[in-house]
Coordinates of C-alpha atoms in Angstrom, one line a residue:
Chain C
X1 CA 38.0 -20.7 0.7
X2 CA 40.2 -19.9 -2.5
X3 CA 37.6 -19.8 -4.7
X4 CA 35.5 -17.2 -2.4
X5 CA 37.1 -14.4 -4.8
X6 CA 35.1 -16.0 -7.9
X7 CA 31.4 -16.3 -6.0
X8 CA 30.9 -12.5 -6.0
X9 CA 30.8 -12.9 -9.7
X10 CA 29.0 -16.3 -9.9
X11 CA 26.1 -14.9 -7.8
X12 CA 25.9 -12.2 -10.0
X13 CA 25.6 -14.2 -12.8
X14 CA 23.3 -16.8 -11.1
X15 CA 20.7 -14.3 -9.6
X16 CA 20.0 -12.2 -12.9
X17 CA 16.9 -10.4 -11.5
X18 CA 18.3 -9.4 -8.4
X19 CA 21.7 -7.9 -9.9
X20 CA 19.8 -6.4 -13.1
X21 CA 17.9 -4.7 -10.6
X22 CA 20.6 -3.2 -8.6
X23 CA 22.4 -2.6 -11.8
X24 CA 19.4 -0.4 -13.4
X25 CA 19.3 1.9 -9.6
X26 CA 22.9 2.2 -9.5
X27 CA 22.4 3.6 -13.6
X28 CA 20.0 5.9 -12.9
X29 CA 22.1 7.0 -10.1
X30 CA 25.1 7.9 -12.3
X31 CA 22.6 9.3 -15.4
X32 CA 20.8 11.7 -13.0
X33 CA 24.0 13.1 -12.1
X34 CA 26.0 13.1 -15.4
X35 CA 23.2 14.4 -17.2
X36 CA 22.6 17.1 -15.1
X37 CA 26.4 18.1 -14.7
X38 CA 26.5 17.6 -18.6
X39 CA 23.3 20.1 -19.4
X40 CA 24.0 22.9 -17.0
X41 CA 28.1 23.0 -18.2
X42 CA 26.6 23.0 -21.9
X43 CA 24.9 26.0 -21.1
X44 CA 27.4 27.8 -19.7
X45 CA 29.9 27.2 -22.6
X46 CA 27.3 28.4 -25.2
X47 CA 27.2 31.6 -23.5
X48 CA 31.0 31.9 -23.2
X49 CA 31.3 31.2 -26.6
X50 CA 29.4 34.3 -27.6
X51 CA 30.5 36.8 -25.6
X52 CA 34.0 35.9 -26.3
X53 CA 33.2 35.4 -30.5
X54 CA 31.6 38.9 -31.0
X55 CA 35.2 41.3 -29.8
X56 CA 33.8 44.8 -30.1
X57 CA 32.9 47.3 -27.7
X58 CA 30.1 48.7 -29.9
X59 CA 27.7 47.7 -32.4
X60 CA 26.1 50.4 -34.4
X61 CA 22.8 49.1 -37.2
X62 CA 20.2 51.0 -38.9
X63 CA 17.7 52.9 -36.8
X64 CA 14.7 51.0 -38.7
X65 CA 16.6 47.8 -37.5
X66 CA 16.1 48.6 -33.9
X67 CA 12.5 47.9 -34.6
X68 CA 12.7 44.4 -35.5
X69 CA 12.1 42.0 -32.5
X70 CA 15.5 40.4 -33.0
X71 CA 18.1 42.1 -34.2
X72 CA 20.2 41.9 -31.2
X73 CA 19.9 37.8 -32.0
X74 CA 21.1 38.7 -35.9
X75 CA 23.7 40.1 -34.8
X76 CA 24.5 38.3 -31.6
X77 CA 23.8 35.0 -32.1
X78 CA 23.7 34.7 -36.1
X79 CA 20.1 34.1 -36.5
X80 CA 18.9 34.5 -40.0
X81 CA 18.1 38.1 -40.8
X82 CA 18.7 41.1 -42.7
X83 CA 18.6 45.1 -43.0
X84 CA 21.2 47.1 -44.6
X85 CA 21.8 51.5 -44.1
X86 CA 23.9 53.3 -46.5
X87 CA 27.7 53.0 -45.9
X88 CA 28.0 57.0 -45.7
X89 CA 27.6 56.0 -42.6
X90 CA 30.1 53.9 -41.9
X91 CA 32.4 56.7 -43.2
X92 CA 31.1 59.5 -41.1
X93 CA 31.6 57.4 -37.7
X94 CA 34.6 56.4 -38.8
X95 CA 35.9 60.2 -39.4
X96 CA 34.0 62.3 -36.9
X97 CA 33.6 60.0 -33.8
X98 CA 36.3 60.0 -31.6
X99 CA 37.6 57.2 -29.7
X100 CA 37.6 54.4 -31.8
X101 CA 40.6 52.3 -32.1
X102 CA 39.4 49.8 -34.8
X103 CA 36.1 50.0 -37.1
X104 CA 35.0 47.6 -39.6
X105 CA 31.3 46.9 -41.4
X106 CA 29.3 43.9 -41.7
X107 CA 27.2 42.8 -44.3
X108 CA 24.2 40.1 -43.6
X109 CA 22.2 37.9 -46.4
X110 CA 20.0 35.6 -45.2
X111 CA 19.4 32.9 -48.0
X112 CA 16.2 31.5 -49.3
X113 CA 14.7 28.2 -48.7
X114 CA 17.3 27.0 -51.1
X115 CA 17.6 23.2 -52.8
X116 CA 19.4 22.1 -50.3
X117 CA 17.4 22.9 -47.3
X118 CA 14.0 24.1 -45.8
X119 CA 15.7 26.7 -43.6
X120 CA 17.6 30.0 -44.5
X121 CA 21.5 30.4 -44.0
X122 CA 22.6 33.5 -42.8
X123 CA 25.3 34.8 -44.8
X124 CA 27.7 37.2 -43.0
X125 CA 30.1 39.3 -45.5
X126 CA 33.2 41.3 -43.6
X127 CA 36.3 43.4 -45.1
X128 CA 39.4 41.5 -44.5
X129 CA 40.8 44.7 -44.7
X130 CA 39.5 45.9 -41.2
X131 CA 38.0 43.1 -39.9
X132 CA 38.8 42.1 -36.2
X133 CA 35.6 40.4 -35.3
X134 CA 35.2 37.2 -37.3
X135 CA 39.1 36.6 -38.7
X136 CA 40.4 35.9 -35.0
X137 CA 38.4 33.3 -35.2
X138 CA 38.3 32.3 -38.8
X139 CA 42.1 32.3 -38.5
X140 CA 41.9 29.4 -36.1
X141 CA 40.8 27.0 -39.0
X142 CA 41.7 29.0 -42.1
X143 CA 45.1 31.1 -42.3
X144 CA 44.7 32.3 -46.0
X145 CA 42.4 35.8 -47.5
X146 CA 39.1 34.9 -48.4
X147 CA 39.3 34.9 -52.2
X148 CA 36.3 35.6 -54.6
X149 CA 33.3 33.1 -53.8
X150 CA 35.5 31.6 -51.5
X151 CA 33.6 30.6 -48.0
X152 CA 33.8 29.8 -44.5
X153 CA 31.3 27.8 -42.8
X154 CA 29.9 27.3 -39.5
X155 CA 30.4 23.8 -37.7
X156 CA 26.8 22.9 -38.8
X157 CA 26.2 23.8 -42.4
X158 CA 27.1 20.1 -44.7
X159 CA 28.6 21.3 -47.8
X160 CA 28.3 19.2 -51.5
X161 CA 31.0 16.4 -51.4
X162 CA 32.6 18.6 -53.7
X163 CA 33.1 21.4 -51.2
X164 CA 30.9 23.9 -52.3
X165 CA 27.6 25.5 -51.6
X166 CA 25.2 26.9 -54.0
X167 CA 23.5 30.4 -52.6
X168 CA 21.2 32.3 -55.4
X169 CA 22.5 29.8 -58.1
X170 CA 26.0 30.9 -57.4
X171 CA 28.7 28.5 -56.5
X172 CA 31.0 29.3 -53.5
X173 CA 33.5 27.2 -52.6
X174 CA 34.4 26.1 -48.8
X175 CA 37.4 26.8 -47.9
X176 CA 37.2 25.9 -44.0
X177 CA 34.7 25.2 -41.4
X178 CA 34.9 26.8 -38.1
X179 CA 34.6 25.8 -34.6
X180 CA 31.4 24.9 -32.9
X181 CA 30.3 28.0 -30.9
X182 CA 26.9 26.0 -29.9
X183 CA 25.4 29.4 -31.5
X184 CA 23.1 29.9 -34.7
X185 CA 26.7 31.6 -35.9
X186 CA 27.2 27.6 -36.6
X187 CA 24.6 27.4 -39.2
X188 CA 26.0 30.8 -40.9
X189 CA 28.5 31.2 -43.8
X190 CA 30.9 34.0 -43.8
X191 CA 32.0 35.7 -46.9
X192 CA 34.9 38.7 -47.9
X193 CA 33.0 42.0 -49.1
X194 CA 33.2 41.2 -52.9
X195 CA 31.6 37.8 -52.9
X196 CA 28.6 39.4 -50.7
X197 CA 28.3 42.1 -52.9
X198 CA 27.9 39.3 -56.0
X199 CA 26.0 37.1 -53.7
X200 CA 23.4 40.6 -53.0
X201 CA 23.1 41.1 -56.8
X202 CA 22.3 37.4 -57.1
X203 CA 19.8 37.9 -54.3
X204 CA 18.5 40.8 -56.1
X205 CA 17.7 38.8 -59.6
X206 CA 16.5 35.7 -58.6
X207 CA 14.3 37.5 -55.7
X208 CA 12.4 40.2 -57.8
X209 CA 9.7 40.3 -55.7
X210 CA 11.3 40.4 -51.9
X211 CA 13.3 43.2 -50.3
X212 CA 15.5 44.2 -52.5
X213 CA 18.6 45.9 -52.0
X214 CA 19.1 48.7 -54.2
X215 CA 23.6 49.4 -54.7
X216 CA 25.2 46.3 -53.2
X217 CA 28.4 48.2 -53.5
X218 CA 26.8 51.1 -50.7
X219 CA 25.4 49.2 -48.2
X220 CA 26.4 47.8 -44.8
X221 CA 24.1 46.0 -42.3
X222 CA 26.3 46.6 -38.8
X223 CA 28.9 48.8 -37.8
X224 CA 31.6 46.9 -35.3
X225 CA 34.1 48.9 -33.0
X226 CA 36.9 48.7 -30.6
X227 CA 36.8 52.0 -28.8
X228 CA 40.3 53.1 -28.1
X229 CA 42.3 52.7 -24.6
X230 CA 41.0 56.0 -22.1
X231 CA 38.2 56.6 -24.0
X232 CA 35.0 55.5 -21.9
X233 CA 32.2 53.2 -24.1
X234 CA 29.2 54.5 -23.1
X235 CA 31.0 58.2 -23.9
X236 CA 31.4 56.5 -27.5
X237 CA 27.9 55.5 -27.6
X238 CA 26.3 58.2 -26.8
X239 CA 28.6 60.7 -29.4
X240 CA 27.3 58.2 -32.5
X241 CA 23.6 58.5 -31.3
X242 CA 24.4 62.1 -31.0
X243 CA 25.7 63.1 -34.2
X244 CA 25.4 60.2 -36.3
X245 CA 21.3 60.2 -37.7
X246 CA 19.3 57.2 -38.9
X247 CA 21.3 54.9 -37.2
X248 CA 22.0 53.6 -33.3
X249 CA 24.8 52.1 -31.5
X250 CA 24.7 50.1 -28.8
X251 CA 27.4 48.7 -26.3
X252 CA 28.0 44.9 -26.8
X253 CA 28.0 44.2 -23.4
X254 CA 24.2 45.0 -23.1
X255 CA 23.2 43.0 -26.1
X256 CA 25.0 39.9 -24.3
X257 CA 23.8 40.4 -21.2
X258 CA 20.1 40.4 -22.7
X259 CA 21.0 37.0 -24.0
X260 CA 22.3 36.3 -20.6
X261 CA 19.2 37.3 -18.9
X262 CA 17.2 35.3 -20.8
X263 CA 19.6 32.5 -20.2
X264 CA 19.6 33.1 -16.2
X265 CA 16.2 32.1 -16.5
X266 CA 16.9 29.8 -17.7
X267 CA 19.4 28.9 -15.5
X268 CA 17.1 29.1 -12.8
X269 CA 15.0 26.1 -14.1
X270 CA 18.7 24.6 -14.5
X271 CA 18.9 25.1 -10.8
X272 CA 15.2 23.7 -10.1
X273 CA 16.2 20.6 -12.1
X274 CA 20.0 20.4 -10.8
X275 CA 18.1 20.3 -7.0
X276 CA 15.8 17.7 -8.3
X277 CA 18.9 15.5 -9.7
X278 CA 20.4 15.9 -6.5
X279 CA 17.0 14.8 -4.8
X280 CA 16.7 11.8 -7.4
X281 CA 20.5 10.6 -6.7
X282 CA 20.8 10.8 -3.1
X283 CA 16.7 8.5 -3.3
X284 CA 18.3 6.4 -5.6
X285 CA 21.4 5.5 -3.5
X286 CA 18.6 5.4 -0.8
X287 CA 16.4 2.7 -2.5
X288 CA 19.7 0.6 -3.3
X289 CA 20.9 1.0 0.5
X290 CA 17.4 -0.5 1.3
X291 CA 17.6 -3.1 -1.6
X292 CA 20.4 -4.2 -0.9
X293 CA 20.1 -4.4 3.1
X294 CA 17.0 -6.7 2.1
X295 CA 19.1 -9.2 -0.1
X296 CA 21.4 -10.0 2.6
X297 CA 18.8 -10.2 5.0
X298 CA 17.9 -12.7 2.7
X299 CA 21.1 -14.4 2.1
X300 CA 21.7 -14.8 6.1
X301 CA 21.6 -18.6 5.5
X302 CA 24.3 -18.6 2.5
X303 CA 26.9 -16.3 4.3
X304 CA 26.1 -18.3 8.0
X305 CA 27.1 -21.7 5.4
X306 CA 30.2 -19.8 4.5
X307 CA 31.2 -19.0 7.9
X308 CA 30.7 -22.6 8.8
X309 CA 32.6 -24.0 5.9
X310 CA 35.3 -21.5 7.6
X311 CA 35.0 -17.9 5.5
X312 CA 36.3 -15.4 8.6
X313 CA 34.0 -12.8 9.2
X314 CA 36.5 -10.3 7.4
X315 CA 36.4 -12.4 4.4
X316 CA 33.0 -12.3 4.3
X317 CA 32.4 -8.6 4.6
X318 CA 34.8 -8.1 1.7
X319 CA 32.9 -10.5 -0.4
X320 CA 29.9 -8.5 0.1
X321 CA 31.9 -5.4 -0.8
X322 CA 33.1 -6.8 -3.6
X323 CA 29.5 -7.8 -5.3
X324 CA 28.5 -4.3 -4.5
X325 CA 31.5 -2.8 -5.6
X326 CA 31.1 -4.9 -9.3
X327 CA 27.4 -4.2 -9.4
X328 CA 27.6 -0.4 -8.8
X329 CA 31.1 -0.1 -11.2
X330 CA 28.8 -2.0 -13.9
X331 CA 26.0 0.0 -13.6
X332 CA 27.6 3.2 -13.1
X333 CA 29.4 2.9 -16.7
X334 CA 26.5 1.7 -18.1
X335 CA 24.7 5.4 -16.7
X336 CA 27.6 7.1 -18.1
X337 CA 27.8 5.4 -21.8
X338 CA 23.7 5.9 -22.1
X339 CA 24.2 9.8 -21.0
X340 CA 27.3 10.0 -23.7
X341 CA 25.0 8.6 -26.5
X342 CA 22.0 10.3 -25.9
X343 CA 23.8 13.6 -25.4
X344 CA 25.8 12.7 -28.6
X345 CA 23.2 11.9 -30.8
X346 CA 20.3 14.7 -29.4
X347 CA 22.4 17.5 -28.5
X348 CA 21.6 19.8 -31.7
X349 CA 17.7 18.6 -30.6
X350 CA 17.8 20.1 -27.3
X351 CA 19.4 22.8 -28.7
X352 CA 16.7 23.6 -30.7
X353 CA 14.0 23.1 -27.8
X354 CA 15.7 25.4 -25.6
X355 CA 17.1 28.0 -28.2
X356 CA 20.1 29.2 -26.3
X357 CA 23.4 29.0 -26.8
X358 CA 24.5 25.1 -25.9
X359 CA 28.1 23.6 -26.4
X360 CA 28.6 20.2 -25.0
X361 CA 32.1 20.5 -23.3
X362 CA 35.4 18.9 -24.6
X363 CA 36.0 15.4 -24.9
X364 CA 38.4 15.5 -22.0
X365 CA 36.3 17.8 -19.7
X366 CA 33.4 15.0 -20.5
X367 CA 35.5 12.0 -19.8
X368 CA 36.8 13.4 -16.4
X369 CA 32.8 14.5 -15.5
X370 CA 31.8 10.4 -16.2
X371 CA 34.8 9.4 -14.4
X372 CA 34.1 11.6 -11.4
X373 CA 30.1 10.2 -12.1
X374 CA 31.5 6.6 -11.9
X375 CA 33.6 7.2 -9.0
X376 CA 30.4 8.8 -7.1
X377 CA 28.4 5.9 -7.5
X378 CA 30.8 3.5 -6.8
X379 CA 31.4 5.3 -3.9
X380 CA 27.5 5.1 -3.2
X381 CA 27.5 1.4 -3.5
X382 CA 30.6 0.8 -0.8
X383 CA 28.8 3.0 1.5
X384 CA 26.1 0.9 1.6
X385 CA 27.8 -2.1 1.0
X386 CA 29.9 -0.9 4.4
X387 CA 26.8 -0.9 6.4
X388 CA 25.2 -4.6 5.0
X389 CA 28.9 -5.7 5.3
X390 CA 28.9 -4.7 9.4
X391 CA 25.7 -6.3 9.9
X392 CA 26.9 -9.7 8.2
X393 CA 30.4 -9.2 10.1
X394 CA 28.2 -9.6 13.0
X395 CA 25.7 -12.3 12.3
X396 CA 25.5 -15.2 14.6
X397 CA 26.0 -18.7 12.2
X398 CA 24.4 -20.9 15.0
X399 CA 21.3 -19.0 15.2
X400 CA 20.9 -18.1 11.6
X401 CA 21.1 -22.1 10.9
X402 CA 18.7 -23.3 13.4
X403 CA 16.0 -20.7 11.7
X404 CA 15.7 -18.4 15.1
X405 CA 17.0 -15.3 13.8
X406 CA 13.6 -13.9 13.2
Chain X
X1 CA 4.9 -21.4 -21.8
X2 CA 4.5 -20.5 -25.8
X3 CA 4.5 -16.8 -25.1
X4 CA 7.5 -16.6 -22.9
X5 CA 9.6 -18.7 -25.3
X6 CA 8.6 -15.6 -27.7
X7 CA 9.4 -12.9 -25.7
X8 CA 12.8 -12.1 -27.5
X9 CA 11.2 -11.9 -30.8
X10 CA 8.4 -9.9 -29.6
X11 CA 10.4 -7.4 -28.4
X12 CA 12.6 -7.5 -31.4
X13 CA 9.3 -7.2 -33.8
X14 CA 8.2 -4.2 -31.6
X15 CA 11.8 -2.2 -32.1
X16 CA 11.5 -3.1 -35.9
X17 CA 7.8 -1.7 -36.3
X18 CA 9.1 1.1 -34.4
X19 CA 11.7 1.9 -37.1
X20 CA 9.6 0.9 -39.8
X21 CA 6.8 2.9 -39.0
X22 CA 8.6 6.1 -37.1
X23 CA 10.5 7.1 -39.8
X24 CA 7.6 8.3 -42.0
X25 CA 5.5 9.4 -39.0
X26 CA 6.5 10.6 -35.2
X27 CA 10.5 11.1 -36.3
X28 CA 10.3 11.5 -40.4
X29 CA 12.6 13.3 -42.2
X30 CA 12.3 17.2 -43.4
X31 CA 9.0 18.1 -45.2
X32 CA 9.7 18.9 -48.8
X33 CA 8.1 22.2 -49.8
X34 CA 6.0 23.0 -53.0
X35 CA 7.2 20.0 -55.7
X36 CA 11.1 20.1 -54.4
X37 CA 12.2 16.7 -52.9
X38 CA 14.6 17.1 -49.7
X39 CA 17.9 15.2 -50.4
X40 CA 16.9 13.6 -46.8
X41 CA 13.7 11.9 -48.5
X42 CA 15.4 9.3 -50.1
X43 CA 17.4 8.2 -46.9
X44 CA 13.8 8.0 -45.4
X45 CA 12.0 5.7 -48.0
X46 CA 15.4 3.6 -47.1
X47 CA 15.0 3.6 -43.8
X48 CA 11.4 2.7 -44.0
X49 CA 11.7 0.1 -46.7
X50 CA 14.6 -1.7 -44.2
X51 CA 12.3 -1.4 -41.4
X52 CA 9.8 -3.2 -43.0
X53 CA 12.2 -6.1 -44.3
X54 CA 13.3 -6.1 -40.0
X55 CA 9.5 -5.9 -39.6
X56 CA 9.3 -9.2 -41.7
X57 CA 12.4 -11.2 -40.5
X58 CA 10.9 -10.7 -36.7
X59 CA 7.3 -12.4 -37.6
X60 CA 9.1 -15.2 -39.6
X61 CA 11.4 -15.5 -36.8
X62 CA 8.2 -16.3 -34.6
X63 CA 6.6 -17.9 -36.6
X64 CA 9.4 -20.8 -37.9
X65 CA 9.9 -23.4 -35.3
X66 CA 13.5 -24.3 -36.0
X67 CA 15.3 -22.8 -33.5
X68 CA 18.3 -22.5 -36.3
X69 CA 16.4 -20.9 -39.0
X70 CA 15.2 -18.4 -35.9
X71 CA 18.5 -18.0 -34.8
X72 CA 20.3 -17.1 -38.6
X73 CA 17.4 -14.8 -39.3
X74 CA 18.4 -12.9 -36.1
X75 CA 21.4 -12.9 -37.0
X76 CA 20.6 -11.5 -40.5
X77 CA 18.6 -8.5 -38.7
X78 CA 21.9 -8.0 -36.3
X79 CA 23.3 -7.0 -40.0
X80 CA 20.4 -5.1 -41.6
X81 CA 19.9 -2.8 -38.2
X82 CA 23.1 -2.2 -38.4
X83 CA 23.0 -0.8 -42.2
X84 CA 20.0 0.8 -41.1
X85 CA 21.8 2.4 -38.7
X86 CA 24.1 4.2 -40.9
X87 CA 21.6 5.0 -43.9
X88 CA 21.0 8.6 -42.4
X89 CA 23.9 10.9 -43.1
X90 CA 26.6 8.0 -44.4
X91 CA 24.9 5.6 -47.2
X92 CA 22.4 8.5 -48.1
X93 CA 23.7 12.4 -47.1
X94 CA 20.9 14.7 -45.4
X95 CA 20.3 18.2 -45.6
X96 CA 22.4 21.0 -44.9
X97 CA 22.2 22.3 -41.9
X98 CA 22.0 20.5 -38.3
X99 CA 19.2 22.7 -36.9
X100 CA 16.9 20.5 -39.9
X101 CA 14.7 17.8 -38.7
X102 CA 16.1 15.4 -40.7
X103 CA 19.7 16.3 -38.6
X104 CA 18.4 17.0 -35.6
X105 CA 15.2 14.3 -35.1
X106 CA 15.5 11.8 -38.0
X107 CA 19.2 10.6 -37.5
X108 CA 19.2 10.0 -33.9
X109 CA 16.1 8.3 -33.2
X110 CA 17.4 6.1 -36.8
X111 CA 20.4 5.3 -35.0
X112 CA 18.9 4.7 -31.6
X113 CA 16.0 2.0 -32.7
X114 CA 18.4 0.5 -35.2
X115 CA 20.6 -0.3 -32.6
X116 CA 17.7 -1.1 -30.2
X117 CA 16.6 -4.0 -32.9
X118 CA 20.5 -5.0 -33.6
X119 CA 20.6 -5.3 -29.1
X120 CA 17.6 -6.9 -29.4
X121 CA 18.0 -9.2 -32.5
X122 CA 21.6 -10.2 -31.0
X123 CA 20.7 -11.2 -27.3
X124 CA 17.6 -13.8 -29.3
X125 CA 19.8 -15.4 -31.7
X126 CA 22.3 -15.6 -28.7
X127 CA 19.7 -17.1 -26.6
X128 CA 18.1 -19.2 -29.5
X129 CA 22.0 -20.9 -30.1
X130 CA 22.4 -21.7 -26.6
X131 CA 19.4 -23.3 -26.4
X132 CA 19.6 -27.2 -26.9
X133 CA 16.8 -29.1 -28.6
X134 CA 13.8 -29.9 -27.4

């Protein structure tokens, strides 16, 4: 019986149909529950990622701005948008409220349909000066100050092989690009104070007919602050809408947790869909217990020759383990590799169908989800390869050869 | 059996007209808008123009009885797939920005039937060199 060890494989080999078909149940089985694992963790790291990107306690925009359906998102989430207020008021927060520990102003451009593409980029200028919002995290790819039409991009703006991008017809030049936040704040472009203000007169010339924005050098689009240690937020909040006209602040946390709301409806459906992956994988290791019950039901004959040719009963169970074991391994990597490329190559796809913030998790957070994957369904297959194995452990060679087993 | 000795090459024609007629329809590149031509455009008209060539090699493949001329044409296609493959984005950049069509639509399915018709043209010329003459 030495070359027992080898069969497993050979009737693999031999009986195509039969293992193709246990192979494509056993890779359904480990896609239902990769994919799911891989979608629903996604989701949750995009919304990390912005709540932890924004760092201030308080936002405070134009009144007028409050208006527009999505200016929570501009600011938020970076989608393309703009509306500026006169940086008086910047000053007179900064002077009369009290409370705040650090203040800093943002300005936002969002570019035309330019050559390059047939969507607008949203152009975020800060002061490097007070900023404590976006260095932190432009810091973590570019240690240097933003120089004069230098740039920082987002993880899914493609600059010119030379390293620069053209905005109005002015050249900037990319300096870094940052970290994927799974955000629209990927497809911005972050600039110091002085290039937005040359970026805004740009704006201004080549766009005579569009809003126009009338001193570069006096506006501001956002207000960020850190309110101070034993001062209370909301307190904050409400002393800017109090004395501060024309514009409104608003606590972070509220704007997030609007994003967040929408996205726990989302992750409701998640839910719906995580119970029906669940139903789909335990039916699928259903369907290959019953599959695979009626191949050896089918093979009674081969395994009652084996016994006879002197296989123990022992031997013969762990050569059925073994075929199950290869089949369900093979088919559980090939579940795996199909999730990893389809989630590679559609992720920014489905981000754009679902609009939320999605951020496929690290490398080594996904290689430890398809091992566990592969593991499960292995672990599937011996289960039910246990059961067909007792049942052929018990099998009576005598009967089974004279044809009155039934 | 005429048809089933075919089946390889059919299914190999069937990922190449895919490729070949996709890209310019159900997963084409960005639009242009007014007269400006998307950077992206050009990788498109290549991917179309090496679908069709795939598109051609499949039907000669069927159609030539030598089992050698079948199985080096497969082979050939193995290649061109494979450059087809990396048109979008690597022999021809895109547009800017990953949220565009061309990015987010026009790349992956490229690179998923182009390595659908390299699968496909492999396993036949694989098949078509084992098989001894009849």
């Amino acid at each position: 019986m030495k070359s027992i060890n080898g069969l497993s494989l050979k009737n693999i080999i031999k009986k195509p149909v039969r293992s193709v078909a246990l192979l494509v149940i056993a890779a359904f089985l480990a896609f239902s529950a990769f994919g799911g694992s891989l979608m629903v963790s996604s989701l949750s790291n995009g919304l990390d990622s912005l709540s932890a990107r924004l760092g201030a306690d308080i936002v405070v925009v134009p009144y007028a701005a409050t208006s527009k359906v999505s200016y929570d998102s501009i600011i938020i989430q970076g989608k393309p948008g703009q509306f500026y207020m006169d940086a008086k008021y910047y000053d007179k927060i900064k002077n009369e409220i009290e409370g705040i520990d650090k203040i800093t102003a943002q300005c936002f451009l969002a570019s035309a349909k330019a050559s390059c593409c047939s969507t607008r980029l949203q152009i975020i200028g800060f002061d490097p000066k007070t900023d404590f919002s976006v260095q932190p995290w432009v810091e973590k790819s570019y240690s240097d100050d933003l120089q004069l039409y230098d740039a920082v991009i987002g993880s899914d703006v493609t600059p010119n092989s030379d390293m620069t991008v053209v905005i109005f017809g002015e050249t900037l030049r990319v300096q870094a690009v940052l970290d994927k936040t799974g955000t629209e704040l990927d497809s911005a472009m972050y600039v110091n104070a002085d290039t937005m203000k040359q970026l805004i007169k740009a704006h201004n010339e080549k766009n005579p007919n569009q809003e126009r924005v009338v001193d570069p050098d006096r506006v501001v689009s956002s207000v960020l602050i850190k309110v101070q240690d034993g001062y209370d937020i909301d307190d904050v909040v409400g002393d800017i809408n109090l004395h501060v006209r024309q514009v409104k602040a608003i606590r972070t946390q509220n704007m997030i947790s609007d994003v967040a709301s929408s996205l726990s409806g989302v992750s409701g459906m998640i839910g719906v869909l995580m119970v029906l992956m669940v139903v789909m994988w335990v039916l699928s290791a259903v369907l290959m217990a019953v599959a695979f019950t009626m191949i050896m039901n089918e093979r009674k004959k081969e395994f009652a020759v084996l016994r006879v040719l002197g296989a123990s009963r022992a031997r013969l169970a762990g050569f059925v383990f073994q075929e199950n074991a290869l089949l369900t391994l093979a088919g559980g990597l090939l579940g795996v590799l199909i999730t990893l490329a389809l989630a590679a190559l559609f992720a920014p796809l489905i981000a754009q169908s679902i609009g939320l913030p999605f951020l496929l998790p690290s490398p080594l957070m996904m290689a430890a989800a398809a091992a566990v994957t592969v593991l499960l369904t292995v672990a599937a297959g011996a289960l039910t390869a246990a059961v067909s194995a007792y049942k052929i452990s018990k099998i009576d060679t005598g009967l089974i050869l004279r044809g009155d087993n039934g | 059996m005429k048809l089933k000795r075919h089946i390889p090459n059919i299914i190999l024609l069937i990922f190449s007209l895919a490729l070949c007629i996709g890209s310019f329809t159900f997963f084409s590149a960005c639009a242009g808008h007014g007269v400006t031509v998307m950077a992206c455009h050009w990788a498109q008209n290549a991917v179309t123009a090496l679908g069709a060539l795939l598109t051609g090699m499949s039907l000669a493949a069927i159609i030539i009885p030598d089992r050698k001329v079948k199985a080096g044409l497969e082979l050939a296609a193995v290649l061109t797939a494979v450059l087809t493959a990396i048109v979008p984005g690597v022999v021809i950049s895109l547009c800017m920005m990953n949220s565009m069509r061309c990015v987010s639509v026009f790349r992956p399915f490229t690179i998923l039937f182009a390595s659908l018709t390299a699968l496909a043209a492999l396993a036949s010329a694989v098949i078509h060199l084992k098989k001894k003459e009849q």
